[in-house]
Short mmCIF file of C-alpha atoms and ligand atoms in Angstrom, two decimals:
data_model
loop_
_atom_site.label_atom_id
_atom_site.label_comp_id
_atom_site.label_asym_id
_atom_site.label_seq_id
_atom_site.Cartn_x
_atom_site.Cartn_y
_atom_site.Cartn_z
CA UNK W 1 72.30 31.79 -27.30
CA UNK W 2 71.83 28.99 -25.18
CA UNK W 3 69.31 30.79 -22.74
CA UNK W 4 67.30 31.56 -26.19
CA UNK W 5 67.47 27.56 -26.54
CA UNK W 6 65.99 26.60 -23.13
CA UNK W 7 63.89 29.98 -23.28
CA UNK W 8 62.05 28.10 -26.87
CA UNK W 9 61.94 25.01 -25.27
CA UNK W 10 59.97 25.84 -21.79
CA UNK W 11 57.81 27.80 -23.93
CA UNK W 12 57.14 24.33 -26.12
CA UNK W 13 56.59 21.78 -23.12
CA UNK W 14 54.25 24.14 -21.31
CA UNK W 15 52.29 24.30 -24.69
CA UNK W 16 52.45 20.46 -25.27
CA UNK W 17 51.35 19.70 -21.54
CA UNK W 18 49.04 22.69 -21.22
CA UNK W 19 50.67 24.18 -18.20
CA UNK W 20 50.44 27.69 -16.95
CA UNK W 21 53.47 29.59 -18.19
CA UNK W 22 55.29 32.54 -16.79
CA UNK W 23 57.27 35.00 -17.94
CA UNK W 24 60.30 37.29 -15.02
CA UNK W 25 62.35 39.42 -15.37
CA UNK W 26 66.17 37.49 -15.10
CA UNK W 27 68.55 40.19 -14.02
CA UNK W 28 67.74 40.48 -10.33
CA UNK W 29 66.29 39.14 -6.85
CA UNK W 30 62.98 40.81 -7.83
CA UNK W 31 62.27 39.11 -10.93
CA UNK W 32 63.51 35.82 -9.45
CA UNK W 33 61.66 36.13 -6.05
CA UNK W 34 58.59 36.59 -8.26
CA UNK W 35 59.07 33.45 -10.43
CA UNK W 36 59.70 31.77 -6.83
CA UNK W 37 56.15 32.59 -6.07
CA UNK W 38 54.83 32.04 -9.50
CA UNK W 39 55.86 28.06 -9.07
CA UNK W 40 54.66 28.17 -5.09
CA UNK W 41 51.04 28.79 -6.92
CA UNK W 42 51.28 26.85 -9.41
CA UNK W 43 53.80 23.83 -8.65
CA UNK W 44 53.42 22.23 -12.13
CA UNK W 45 53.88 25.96 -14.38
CA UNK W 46 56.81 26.37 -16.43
CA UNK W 47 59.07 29.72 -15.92
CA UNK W 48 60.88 31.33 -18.72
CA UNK W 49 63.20 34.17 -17.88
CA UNK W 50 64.24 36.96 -19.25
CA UNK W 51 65.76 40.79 -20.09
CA UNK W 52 63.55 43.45 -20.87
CA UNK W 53 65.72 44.01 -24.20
CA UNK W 54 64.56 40.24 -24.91
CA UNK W 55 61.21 40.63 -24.63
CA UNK W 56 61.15 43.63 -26.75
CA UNK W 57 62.42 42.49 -29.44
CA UNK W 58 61.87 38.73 -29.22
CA UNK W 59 59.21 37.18 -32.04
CA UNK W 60 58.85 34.09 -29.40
CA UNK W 61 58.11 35.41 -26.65
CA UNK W 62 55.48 37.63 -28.09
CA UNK W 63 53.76 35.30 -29.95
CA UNK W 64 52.61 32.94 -26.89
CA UNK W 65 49.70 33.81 -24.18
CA UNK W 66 51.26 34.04 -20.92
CA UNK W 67 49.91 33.43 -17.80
CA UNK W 68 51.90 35.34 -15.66
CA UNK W 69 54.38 38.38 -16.24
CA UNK W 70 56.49 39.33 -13.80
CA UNK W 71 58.46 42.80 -13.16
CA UNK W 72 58.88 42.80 -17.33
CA UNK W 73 57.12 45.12 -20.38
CA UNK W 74 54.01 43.75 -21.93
CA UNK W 75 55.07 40.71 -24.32
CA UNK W 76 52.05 40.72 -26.13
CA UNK W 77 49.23 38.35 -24.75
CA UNK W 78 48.91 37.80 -20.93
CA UNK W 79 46.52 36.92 -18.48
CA UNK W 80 48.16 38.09 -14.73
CA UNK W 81 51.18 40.93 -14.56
CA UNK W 82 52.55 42.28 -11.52
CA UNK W 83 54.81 45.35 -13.17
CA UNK W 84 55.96 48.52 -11.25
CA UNK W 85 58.25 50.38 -14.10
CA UNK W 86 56.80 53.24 -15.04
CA UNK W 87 57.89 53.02 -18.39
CA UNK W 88 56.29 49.49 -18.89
CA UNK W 89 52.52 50.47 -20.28
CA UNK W 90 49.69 47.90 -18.60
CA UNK W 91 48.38 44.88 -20.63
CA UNK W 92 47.10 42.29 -19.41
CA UNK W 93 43.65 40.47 -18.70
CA UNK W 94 44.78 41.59 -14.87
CA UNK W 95 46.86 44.40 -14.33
CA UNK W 96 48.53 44.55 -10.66
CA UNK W 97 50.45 47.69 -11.59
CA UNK W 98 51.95 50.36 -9.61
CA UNK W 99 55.10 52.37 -10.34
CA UNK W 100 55.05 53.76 -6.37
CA UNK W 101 55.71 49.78 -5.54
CA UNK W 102 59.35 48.87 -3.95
CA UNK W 103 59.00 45.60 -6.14
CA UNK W 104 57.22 43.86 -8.25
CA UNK W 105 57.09 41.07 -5.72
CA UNK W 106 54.88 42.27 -3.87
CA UNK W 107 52.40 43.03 -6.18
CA UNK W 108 53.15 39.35 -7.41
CA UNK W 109 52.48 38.04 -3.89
CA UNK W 110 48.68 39.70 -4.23
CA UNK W 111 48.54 38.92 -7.87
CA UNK W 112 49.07 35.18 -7.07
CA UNK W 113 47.44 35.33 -3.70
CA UNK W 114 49.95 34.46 -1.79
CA UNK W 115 49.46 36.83 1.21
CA UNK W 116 49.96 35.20 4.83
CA UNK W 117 51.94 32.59 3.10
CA UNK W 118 55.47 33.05 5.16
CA UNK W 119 57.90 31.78 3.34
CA UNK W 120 56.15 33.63 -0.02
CA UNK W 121 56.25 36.85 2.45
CA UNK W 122 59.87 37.06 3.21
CA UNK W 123 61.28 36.05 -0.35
CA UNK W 124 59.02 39.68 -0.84
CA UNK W 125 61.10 41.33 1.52
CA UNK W 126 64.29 40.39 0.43
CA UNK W 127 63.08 41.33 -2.86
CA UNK W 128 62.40 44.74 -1.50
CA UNK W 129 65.41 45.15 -0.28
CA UNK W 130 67.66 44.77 -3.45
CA UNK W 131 65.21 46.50 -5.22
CA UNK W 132 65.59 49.65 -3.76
CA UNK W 133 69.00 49.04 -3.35
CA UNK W 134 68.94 49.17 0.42
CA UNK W 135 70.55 45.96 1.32
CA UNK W 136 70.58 45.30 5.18
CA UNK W 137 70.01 42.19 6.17
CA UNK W 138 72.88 38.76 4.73
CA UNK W 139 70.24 36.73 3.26
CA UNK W 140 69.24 39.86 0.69
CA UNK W 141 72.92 40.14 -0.30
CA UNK W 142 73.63 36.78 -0.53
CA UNK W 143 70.25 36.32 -2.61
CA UNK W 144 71.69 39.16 -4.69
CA UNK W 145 74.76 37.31 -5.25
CA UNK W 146 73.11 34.05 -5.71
CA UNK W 147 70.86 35.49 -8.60
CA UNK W 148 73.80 37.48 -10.20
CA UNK W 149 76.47 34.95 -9.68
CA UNK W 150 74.13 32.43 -11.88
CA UNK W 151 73.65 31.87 -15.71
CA UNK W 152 70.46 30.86 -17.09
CA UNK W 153 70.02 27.25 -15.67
CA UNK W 154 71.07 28.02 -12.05
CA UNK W 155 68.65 30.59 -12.05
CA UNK W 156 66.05 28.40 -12.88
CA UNK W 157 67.35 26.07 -10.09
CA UNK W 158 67.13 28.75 -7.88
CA UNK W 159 63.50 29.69 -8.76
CA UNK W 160 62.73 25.60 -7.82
CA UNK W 161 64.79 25.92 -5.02
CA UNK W 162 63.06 28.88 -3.19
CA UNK W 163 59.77 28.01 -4.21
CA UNK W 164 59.94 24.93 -2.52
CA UNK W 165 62.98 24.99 -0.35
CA UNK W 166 63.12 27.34 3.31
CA UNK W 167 65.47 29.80 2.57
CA UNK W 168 68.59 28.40 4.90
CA UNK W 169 68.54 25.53 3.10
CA UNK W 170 68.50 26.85 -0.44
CA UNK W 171 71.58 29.67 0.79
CA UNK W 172 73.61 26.65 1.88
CA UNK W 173 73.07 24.49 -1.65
CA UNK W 174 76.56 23.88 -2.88
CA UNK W 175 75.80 24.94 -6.21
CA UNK W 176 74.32 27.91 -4.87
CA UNK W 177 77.33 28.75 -2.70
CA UNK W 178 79.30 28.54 -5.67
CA UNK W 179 77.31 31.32 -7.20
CA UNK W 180 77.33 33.34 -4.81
CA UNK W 181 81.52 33.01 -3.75
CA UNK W 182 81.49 33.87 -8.14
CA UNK W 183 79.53 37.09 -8.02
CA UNK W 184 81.40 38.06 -4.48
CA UNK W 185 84.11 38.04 -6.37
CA UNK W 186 83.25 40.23 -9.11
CA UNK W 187 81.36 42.58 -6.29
CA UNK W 188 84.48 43.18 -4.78
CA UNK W 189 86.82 43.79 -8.39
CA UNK W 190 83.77 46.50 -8.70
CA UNK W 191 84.74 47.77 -5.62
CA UNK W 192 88.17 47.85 -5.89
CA UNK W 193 87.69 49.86 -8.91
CA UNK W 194 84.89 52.50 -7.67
CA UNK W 195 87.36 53.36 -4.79
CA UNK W 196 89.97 54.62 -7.61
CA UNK W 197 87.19 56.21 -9.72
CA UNK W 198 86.85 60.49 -9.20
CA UNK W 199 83.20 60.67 -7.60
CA UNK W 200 81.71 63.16 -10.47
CA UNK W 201 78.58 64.78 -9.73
CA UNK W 202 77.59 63.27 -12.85
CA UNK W 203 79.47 60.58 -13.12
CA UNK W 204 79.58 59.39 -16.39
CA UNK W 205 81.52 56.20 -17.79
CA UNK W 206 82.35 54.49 -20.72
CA UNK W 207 84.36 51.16 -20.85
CA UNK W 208 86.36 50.07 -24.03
CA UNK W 209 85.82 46.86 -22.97
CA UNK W 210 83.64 44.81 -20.72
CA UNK W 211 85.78 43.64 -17.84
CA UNK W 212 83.39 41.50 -16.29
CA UNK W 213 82.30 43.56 -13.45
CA UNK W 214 78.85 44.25 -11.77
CA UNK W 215 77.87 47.78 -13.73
CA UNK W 216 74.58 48.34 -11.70
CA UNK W 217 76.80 47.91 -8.38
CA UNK W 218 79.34 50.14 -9.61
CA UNK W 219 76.25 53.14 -10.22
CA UNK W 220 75.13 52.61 -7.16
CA UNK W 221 78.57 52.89 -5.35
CA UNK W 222 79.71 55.90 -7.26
CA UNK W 223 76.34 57.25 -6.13
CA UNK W 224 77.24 56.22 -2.35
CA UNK W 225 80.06 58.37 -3.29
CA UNK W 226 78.53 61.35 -3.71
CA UNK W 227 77.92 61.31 -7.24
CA UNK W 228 74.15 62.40 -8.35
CA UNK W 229 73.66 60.74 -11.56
CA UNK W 230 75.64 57.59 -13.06
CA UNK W 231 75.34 56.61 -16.41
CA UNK W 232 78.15 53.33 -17.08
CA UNK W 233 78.18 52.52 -20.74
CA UNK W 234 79.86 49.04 -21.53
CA UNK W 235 80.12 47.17 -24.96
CA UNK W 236 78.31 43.80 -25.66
CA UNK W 237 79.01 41.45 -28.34
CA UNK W 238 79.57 43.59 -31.29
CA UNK W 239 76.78 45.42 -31.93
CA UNK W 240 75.62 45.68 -28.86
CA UNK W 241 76.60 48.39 -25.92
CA UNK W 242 74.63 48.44 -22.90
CA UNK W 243 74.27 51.65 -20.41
CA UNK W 244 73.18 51.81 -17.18
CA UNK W 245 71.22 54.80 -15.49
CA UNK W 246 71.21 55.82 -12.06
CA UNK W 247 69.90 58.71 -9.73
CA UNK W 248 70.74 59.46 -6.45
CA UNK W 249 68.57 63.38 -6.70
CA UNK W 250 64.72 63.27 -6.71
CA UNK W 251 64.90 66.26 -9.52
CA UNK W 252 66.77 63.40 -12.20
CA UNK W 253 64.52 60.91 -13.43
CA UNK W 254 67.40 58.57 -15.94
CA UNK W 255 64.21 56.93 -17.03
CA UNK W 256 63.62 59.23 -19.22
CA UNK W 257 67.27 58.95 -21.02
CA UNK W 258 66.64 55.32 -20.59
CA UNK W 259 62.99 55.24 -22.88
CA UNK W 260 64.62 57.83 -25.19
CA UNK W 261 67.17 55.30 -25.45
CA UNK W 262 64.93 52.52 -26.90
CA UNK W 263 64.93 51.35 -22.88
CA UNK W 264 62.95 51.74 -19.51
CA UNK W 265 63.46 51.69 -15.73
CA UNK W 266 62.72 53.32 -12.75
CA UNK W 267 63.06 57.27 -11.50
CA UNK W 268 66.72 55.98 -9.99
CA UNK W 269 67.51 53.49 -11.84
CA UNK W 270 67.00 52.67 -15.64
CA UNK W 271 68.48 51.30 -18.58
CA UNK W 272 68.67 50.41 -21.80
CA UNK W 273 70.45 48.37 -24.98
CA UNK W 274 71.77 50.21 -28.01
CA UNK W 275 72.45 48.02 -31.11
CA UNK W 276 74.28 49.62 -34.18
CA UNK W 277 77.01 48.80 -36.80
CA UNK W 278 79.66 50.94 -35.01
CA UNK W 279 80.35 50.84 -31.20
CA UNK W 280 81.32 54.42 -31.46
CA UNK W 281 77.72 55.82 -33.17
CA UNK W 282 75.77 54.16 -29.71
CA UNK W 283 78.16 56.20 -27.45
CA UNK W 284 77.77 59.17 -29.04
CA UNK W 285 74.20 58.81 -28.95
CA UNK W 286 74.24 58.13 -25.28
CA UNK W 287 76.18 60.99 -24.48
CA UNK W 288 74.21 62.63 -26.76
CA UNK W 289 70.68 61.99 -24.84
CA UNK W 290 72.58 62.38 -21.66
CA UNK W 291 73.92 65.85 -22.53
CA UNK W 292 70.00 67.42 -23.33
CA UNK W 293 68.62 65.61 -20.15
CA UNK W 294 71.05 67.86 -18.29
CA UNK W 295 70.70 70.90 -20.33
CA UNK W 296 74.36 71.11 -20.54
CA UNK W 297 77.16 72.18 -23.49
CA UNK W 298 79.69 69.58 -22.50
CA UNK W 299 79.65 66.50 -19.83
CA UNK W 300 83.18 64.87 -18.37
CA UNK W 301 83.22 61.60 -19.42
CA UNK W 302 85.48 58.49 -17.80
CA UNK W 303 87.17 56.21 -20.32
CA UNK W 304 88.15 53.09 -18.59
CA UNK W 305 89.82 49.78 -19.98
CA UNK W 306 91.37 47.07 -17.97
CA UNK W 307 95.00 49.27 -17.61
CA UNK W 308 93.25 52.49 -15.97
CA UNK W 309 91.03 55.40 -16.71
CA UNK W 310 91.42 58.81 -17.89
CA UNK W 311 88.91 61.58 -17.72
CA UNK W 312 87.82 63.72 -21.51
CA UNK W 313 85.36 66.37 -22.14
CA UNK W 314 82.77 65.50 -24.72
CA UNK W 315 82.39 66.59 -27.58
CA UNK W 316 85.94 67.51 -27.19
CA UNK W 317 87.00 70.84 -27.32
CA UNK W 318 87.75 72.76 -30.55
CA UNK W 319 85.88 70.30 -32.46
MN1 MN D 401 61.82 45.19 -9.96
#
């Protein structure tokens, strides 16, 4: 609520002060790293973040002209996008679009022209690194943690911060540290519970409740586990449940259950935001989609809530 608040009101001043006006994604380094750049270009531009379930469905932000549009579907009008989602059709005035791209960063760095700009170069690379989930170096994970530890207005501070800021500095920040001791936290309850979970092939999970844990990290350490396909469905608010998609096998694109889904993503990772009047009719329909991706009768499914987990075939059997 309050993020749709601050959201309405960038959208305003920009408007009122005629100042270029972009639009990232909010839920990782990527989209953050690419707002970074975004306000290296243009030092006076106002950034608006946001989910790709918000900007499909949001009257706002598809009723404005954008000047930038960052690692997020087509809101409507824009001038410059730098996209790589396959399921994200082109739009804009200019297109830099390319679904074999590790990040939209980089396409952002040529988009803004920002190439041989240093510091512009290696917020790309960290950016590649979380994107592809191949974290190696400490200033990518603690980026990570940074941008996931944070709620709406510390991830605005963090886009000022990096965009004018060397990186050192912004990584030491008190409020930044703070974020990113918050998200280590819930990294590690994730981790704690991924080491009990069985490692399915296809691992497939649904919580009763959301306990606050980092869903995309727990995908993508069932699928260092062995497992070949994740799919982690959590409730969110009350008509809301949220699954994430992941692929660890070349031969499983979850992007496809993801768009199905009223969603998008990548080959290996995808997702996508159900909303309906009963929690129980969106998990069905998950498992549903998930079940005719994989051409199979049945699928093991993990029921977790915060006193343990128990594995049940769906649909169960006999019924
Ligand atoms: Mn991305």
């Amino acid at each position: 609520m309050l993020a749709a608040v601050l959201r309405a009101y960038s959208v305003i001043k920009a408007k009122l002060l005629n100042r270029p006006l972009a639009l990232c994604d909010i839920s990782d380094v990527d989209g953050i790293v690419c707002a970074a750049l975004f306000r290296m270009r243009y030092p006076r531009g106002e950034v608006v973040l946001a989910a790709p379930s918000d900007v499909r469905g949001g009257r706002l932000l598809r009723s404005v002209e954008w000047t930038f549009v960052a690692d997020l579907p087509c809101p409507g009008r824009a001038l410059i996008r730098a996209d790589h989602h396959a399921s994200n059709p082109p739009c804009a005035s200019r297109e830099f679009y390319d679904p074999s791209a590790p990040a939209a960063a980089v396409l952002a760095l040529r988009a803004l022209g920002l190439e041989g700009v240093r510091r512009a170069e290696r917020l790309v690379a960290l950016a590649v690194e979380t994107d592809t989930a191949r974290i190696a170096s400490p200033e990518a994970l603690a980026l990570n943690d940074a941008v996931k530890g944070s709620g709406y207005r510390g991830k605005l501070r963090l886009v000022e911060l990096l965009a004018a800021r060397p990186l050192e500095e912004v990584l030491s920040d008190p409020k930044v540290s703070e974020a990113i001791e918050r998200f280590k936290r819930v990294r590690e309850a994730t981790e704690r519970l991924a080491a009990e979970l069985p490692p399915l092939e296809l691992f497939v999970a649904v919580f009763k409740e959301d306990l606050g844990l980092s869903y995309r990290h727990l995908c993508i350490l069932m699928e260092r586990r062995g497992s070949k396909l994740t799919a982690v469905v959590v409730p969110r608010g009350a008509f809301t449940t949220r699954v994430y998609l992941g692929s660890a096998s070349r031969d499983l694109d979850v992007s496809k259950v993801a768009v199905r889904l009223g969603g998008g993503g990548h080959p290996y990772a995808a997702g996508a935001t159900l909303r309906s009047l009963t929690r129980g009719r969106a998990v069905e329909r998950i498992l549903l989609e998930l079940k005719r991706f994989l051409g199979l009768e049945s699928l093991d499914v993990v029921l977790i809530d915060r006193r343990g987990f128990e594995v049940r075939r769906w649909p169960a059997v006999g019924s």
